[in-house]
Every structure is written in structure tokens, then in C-alpha cells.
Amino acid sequence: MKDRGSENSGQSQNQIVFSARLHQEVRDLAALHWPEEVCGLLIASKDSPNRIGRVVVARNVADDPQKTFEIDPQTLFDTHRAVRTSNETIVGCFHSHPNGNVLPSNTDRERADEDGFLWLIIATTHTGAGASGMYRIVHQTSDAPDDGANIRYFQRCKLTE
Ligand SMILES: [Zn+2]
């Protein structure tokens, strides 16, 4: 379990700079694609991983894009390759919730395999984009050696421009 100190530093860890322009771009895209989910990646420079520098929009290749999302593997591959030789890094992903719920779902938590990854969720309805939420997935391993329980939860991040 974490001590207080790391919890406090976690607070500033969860201030995410996300420009209004980029945020609006993702929200417009999400609204446009309702009732399907949109998805993509959040890119930052390695020096300032809490400042989203750009977003990469991906095709949602899920079988049922109204219920879930799956980032086009080609986009994943290309983006990983592009950042490998640059000063950038993939810090998170985004997707929309066409049911209007801004909270991460249980499925989201199960799929959040990369500790510290950011998850931006845009709630959408037939009238457009609603609330947006930025979350960071935290993986915790229990201290009890025979417990083996892994806990993971989303921390809500504070967005600043
Ligand atoms: Zn979701």
C-alpha cells in the first residue's frame, strides 16, 4: 500500500495539461460519431508527460463499436514506431461513452493493463458531447505475500489548459 508521501506526490501527478483546442477536437469527434465510440491515443513529450501535446485519432475496429472500442492495431503500431525515434511518448488513450456516462466502466478497468496510463473519457448523447473525465489507472500489489491480490483503480485527474 502507498504511504502518505506518495499519495501527496500523486496529487500533482494528476494535474494534466490539455489545451482547450485539443480537448474540443476530441469532443467534436466524439459527438460526430455518436452512437458509436471513438478512440485514440494521447501523446506527450518525454520531458513533460503530464502535458498532452497531441492526440492520434484511431479507427474503432471493435466488432460492436456502439458498445466498446478497439484501437486500430495499425495505428497503434505506427504510433509506437513514430514515438520511438522522437522525444514523444504515448501517455494515454481516449474513447467515448455513447451512453452518456463519464465514469470508466468495469471493462475499462479490466483493460487498463498499463500502470499509470491516462484514460480520457468523453460522454456523448444524441445531443452531442457531455462531460469529459481524465483518469489515471493505478495498479497496486498487496503487501501480503500470500495474498497476491492486485488492485487497480482509476484516479480522477484535474485538467488545466
Ligand atoms: Zn469505456
Short mmCIF file of C-alpha atoms and ligand atoms in Angstrom, two decimals:
data_model
loop_
_atom_site.label_atom_id
_atom_site.label_comp_id
_atom_site.label_asym_id
_atom_site.label_seq_id
_atom_site.Cartn_x
_atom_site.Cartn_y
_atom_site.Cartn_z
CA MET A 1 0.00 0.00 0.00
CA LYS A 2 1.14 3.52 -0.64
CA ASP A 3 2.27 5.83 2.10
CA ARG A 4 1.07 9.36 2.53
CA GLY A 5 4.07 10.84 0.80
CA SER A 6 3.47 9.08 -2.46
CA GLU A 7 -0.18 9.89 -2.22
CA ASN A 8 0.64 13.58 -1.97
CA SER A 9 3.00 13.49 -4.89
CA GLY A 10 0.27 11.65 -6.71
CA GLN A 11 -1.86 14.75 -6.46
CA SER A 12 0.44 16.85 -8.62
CA GLN A 13 0.93 13.81 -10.86
CA ASN A 14 -2.73 14.11 -11.62
CA GLN A 15 -2.71 17.66 -12.90
CA ILE A 16 -2.91 17.17 -16.62
CA VAL A 17 -2.38 19.98 -19.07
CA PHE A 18 -4.72 19.58 -22.01
CA SER A 19 -5.30 22.51 -24.31
CA ALA A 20 -8.87 23.65 -24.94
CA ARG A 21 -8.24 23.24 -28.68
CA LEU A 22 -7.22 19.58 -28.41
CA HIS A 23 -9.96 18.88 -25.91
CA GLN A 24 -12.56 20.39 -28.23
CA GLU A 25 -11.18 18.46 -31.17
CA VAL A 26 -11.72 15.16 -29.34
CA ARG A 27 -15.14 16.22 -28.06
CA ASP A 28 -16.31 17.22 -31.55
CA LEU A 29 -15.11 13.93 -32.95
CA ALA A 30 -16.89 12.00 -30.22
CA ALA A 31 -20.13 13.91 -30.78
CA LEU A 32 -19.95 13.37 -34.51
CA HIS A 33 -19.63 9.61 -34.17
CA TRP A 34 -22.44 9.02 -31.69
CA PRO A 35 -23.86 6.38 -31.19
CA GLU A 36 -20.50 4.75 -31.84
CA GLU A 37 -17.45 5.02 -29.65
CA VAL A 38 -14.46 6.93 -30.92
CA CYS A 39 -10.96 6.18 -29.73
CA GLY A 40 -7.36 7.22 -30.00
CA LEU A 41 -4.11 7.94 -28.22
CA LEU A 42 -2.76 10.77 -26.10
CA ILE A 43 0.82 11.81 -26.86
CA ALA A 44 3.17 13.87 -24.73
CA SER A 45 6.83 14.75 -24.81
CA LYS A 46 9.02 12.60 -22.58
CA ASP A 47 10.09 15.71 -20.62
CA SER A 48 6.54 16.61 -19.67
CA PRO A 49 4.34 13.52 -19.75
CA ASN A 50 1.55 15.36 -17.95
CA ARG A 51 1.13 17.82 -20.79
CA ILE A 52 -0.79 16.34 -23.69
CA GLY A 53 0.97 17.54 -26.82
CA ARG A 54 -1.21 15.94 -29.44
CA VAL A 55 -3.80 13.27 -29.98
CA VAL A 56 -3.84 10.49 -32.54
CA VAL A 57 -7.29 9.53 -33.74
CA ALA A 58 -7.71 5.85 -34.48
CA ARG A 59 -10.36 3.83 -36.22
CA ASN A 60 -12.53 1.88 -33.80
CA VAL A 61 -12.21 -1.66 -35.12
CA ALA A 62 -14.35 -3.32 -32.43
CA ASP A 63 -16.98 -5.76 -33.66
CA ASP A 64 -19.64 -3.72 -31.93
CA PRO A 65 -18.39 -0.11 -31.90
CA GLN A 66 -21.58 1.05 -30.20
CA LYS A 67 -20.68 -1.00 -27.14
CA THR A 68 -16.91 -0.92 -26.93
CA PHE A 69 -13.77 0.22 -28.65
CA GLU A 70 -10.63 -1.28 -30.05
CA ILE A 71 -7.91 0.96 -31.37
CA ASP A 72 -6.89 0.04 -34.89
CA PRO A 73 -3.73 -2.08 -34.38
CA GLN A 74 -2.11 -0.44 -37.39
CA THR A 75 -2.45 2.97 -35.73
CA LEU A 76 -1.01 1.55 -32.51
CA PHE A 77 1.91 0.09 -34.39
CA ASP A 78 2.57 3.25 -36.39
CA THR A 79 2.34 5.49 -33.34
CA HIS A 80 4.65 3.31 -31.26
CA ARG A 81 7.15 3.34 -34.08
CA ALA A 82 6.87 7.10 -34.55
CA VAL A 83 7.44 7.95 -30.89
CA ARG A 84 10.33 5.50 -30.51
CA THR A 85 12.56 7.75 -32.57
CA SER A 86 11.25 11.02 -31.19
CA ASN A 87 11.08 12.78 -27.87
CA GLU A 88 7.47 11.73 -27.51
CA THR A 89 5.70 9.01 -25.60
CA ILE A 90 2.20 7.56 -25.57
CA VAL A 91 0.79 8.57 -22.19
CA GLY A 92 -2.81 7.58 -22.57
CA CYS A 93 -5.83 6.81 -24.64
CA PHE A 94 -9.26 8.29 -25.14
CA HIS A 95 -12.66 6.91 -26.02
CA SER A 96 -16.25 8.00 -25.82
CA HIS A 97 -19.21 6.57 -23.92
CA PRO A 98 -22.30 6.90 -26.12
CA ASN A 99 -24.47 6.03 -23.10
CA GLY A 100 -23.60 9.42 -21.61
CA ASN A 101 -21.68 8.02 -18.64
CA VAL A 102 -18.40 9.81 -17.98
CA LEU A 103 -17.14 7.24 -15.47
CA PRO A 104 -14.79 4.44 -16.54
CA SER A 105 -16.59 1.12 -16.85
CA ASN A 106 -15.55 -2.16 -15.23
CA THR A 107 -14.43 -3.27 -18.67
CA ASP A 108 -12.21 -0.20 -18.92
CA ARG A 109 -10.60 -1.07 -15.59
CA GLU A 110 -10.03 -4.66 -16.66
CA ARG A 111 -8.43 -3.50 -19.87
CA ALA A 112 -6.22 -0.88 -18.21
CA ASP A 113 -3.12 -3.07 -18.14
CA GLU A 114 -0.54 -0.31 -18.23
CA ASP A 115 0.04 1.17 -14.79
CA GLY A 116 -0.08 4.97 -14.83
CA PHE A 117 -1.73 5.20 -18.26
CA LEU A 118 -4.17 8.06 -18.73
CA TRP A 119 -7.74 7.37 -19.80
CA LEU A 120 -9.78 10.23 -21.21
CA ILE A 121 -13.48 9.52 -21.44
CA ILE A 122 -15.97 11.71 -23.27
CA ALA A 123 -19.61 11.14 -22.52
CA THR A 124 -21.80 11.52 -25.58
CA THR A 125 -25.52 11.51 -26.20
CA HIS A 126 -27.63 12.18 -29.27
CA THR A 127 -27.35 15.88 -28.46
CA GLY A 128 -23.56 15.94 -28.51
CA ALA A 129 -20.64 15.69 -26.13
CA GLY A 130 -21.34 15.94 -22.44
CA ALA A 131 -18.86 15.73 -19.60
CA SER A 132 -15.25 14.65 -20.08
CA GLY A 133 -13.15 12.93 -17.48
CA MET A 134 -9.41 12.27 -17.38
CA TYR A 135 -8.35 9.34 -15.21
CA ARG A 136 -5.10 7.63 -14.35
CA ILE A 137 -5.08 3.90 -13.74
CA VAL A 138 -3.20 2.87 -10.62
CA HIS A 139 -2.05 -0.70 -10.10
CA GLN A 140 -1.38 -1.75 -6.54
CA THR A 141 0.02 -5.01 -5.34
CA SER A 142 -0.99 -6.13 -1.90
CA ASP A 143 1.82 -6.27 0.69
CA ALA A 144 0.65 -9.64 1.95
CA PRO A 145 2.98 -12.15 0.24
CA ASP A 146 0.46 -14.96 0.00
CA ASP A 147 -2.38 -12.66 -0.93
CA GLY A 148 -1.30 -11.98 -4.46
CA ALA A 149 -4.25 -9.68 -4.94
CA ASN A 150 -3.77 -6.96 -7.45
CA ILE A 151 -5.88 -3.91 -7.02
CA ARG A 152 -6.35 -1.39 -9.76
CA TYR A 153 -8.40 1.75 -9.70
CA PHE A 154 -8.85 4.98 -11.65
CA GLN A 155 -7.82 8.27 -10.11
CA ARG A 156 -9.63 11.32 -11.42
CA CYS A 157 -7.21 13.87 -12.84
CA LYS A 158 -7.59 17.61 -12.85
CA LEU A 159 -7.46 19.18 -16.29
CA THR A 160 -5.80 22.53 -16.81
CA GLU A 161 -5.18 24.33 -20.04
ZN ZN B 1 -15.20 2.93 -21.52
#
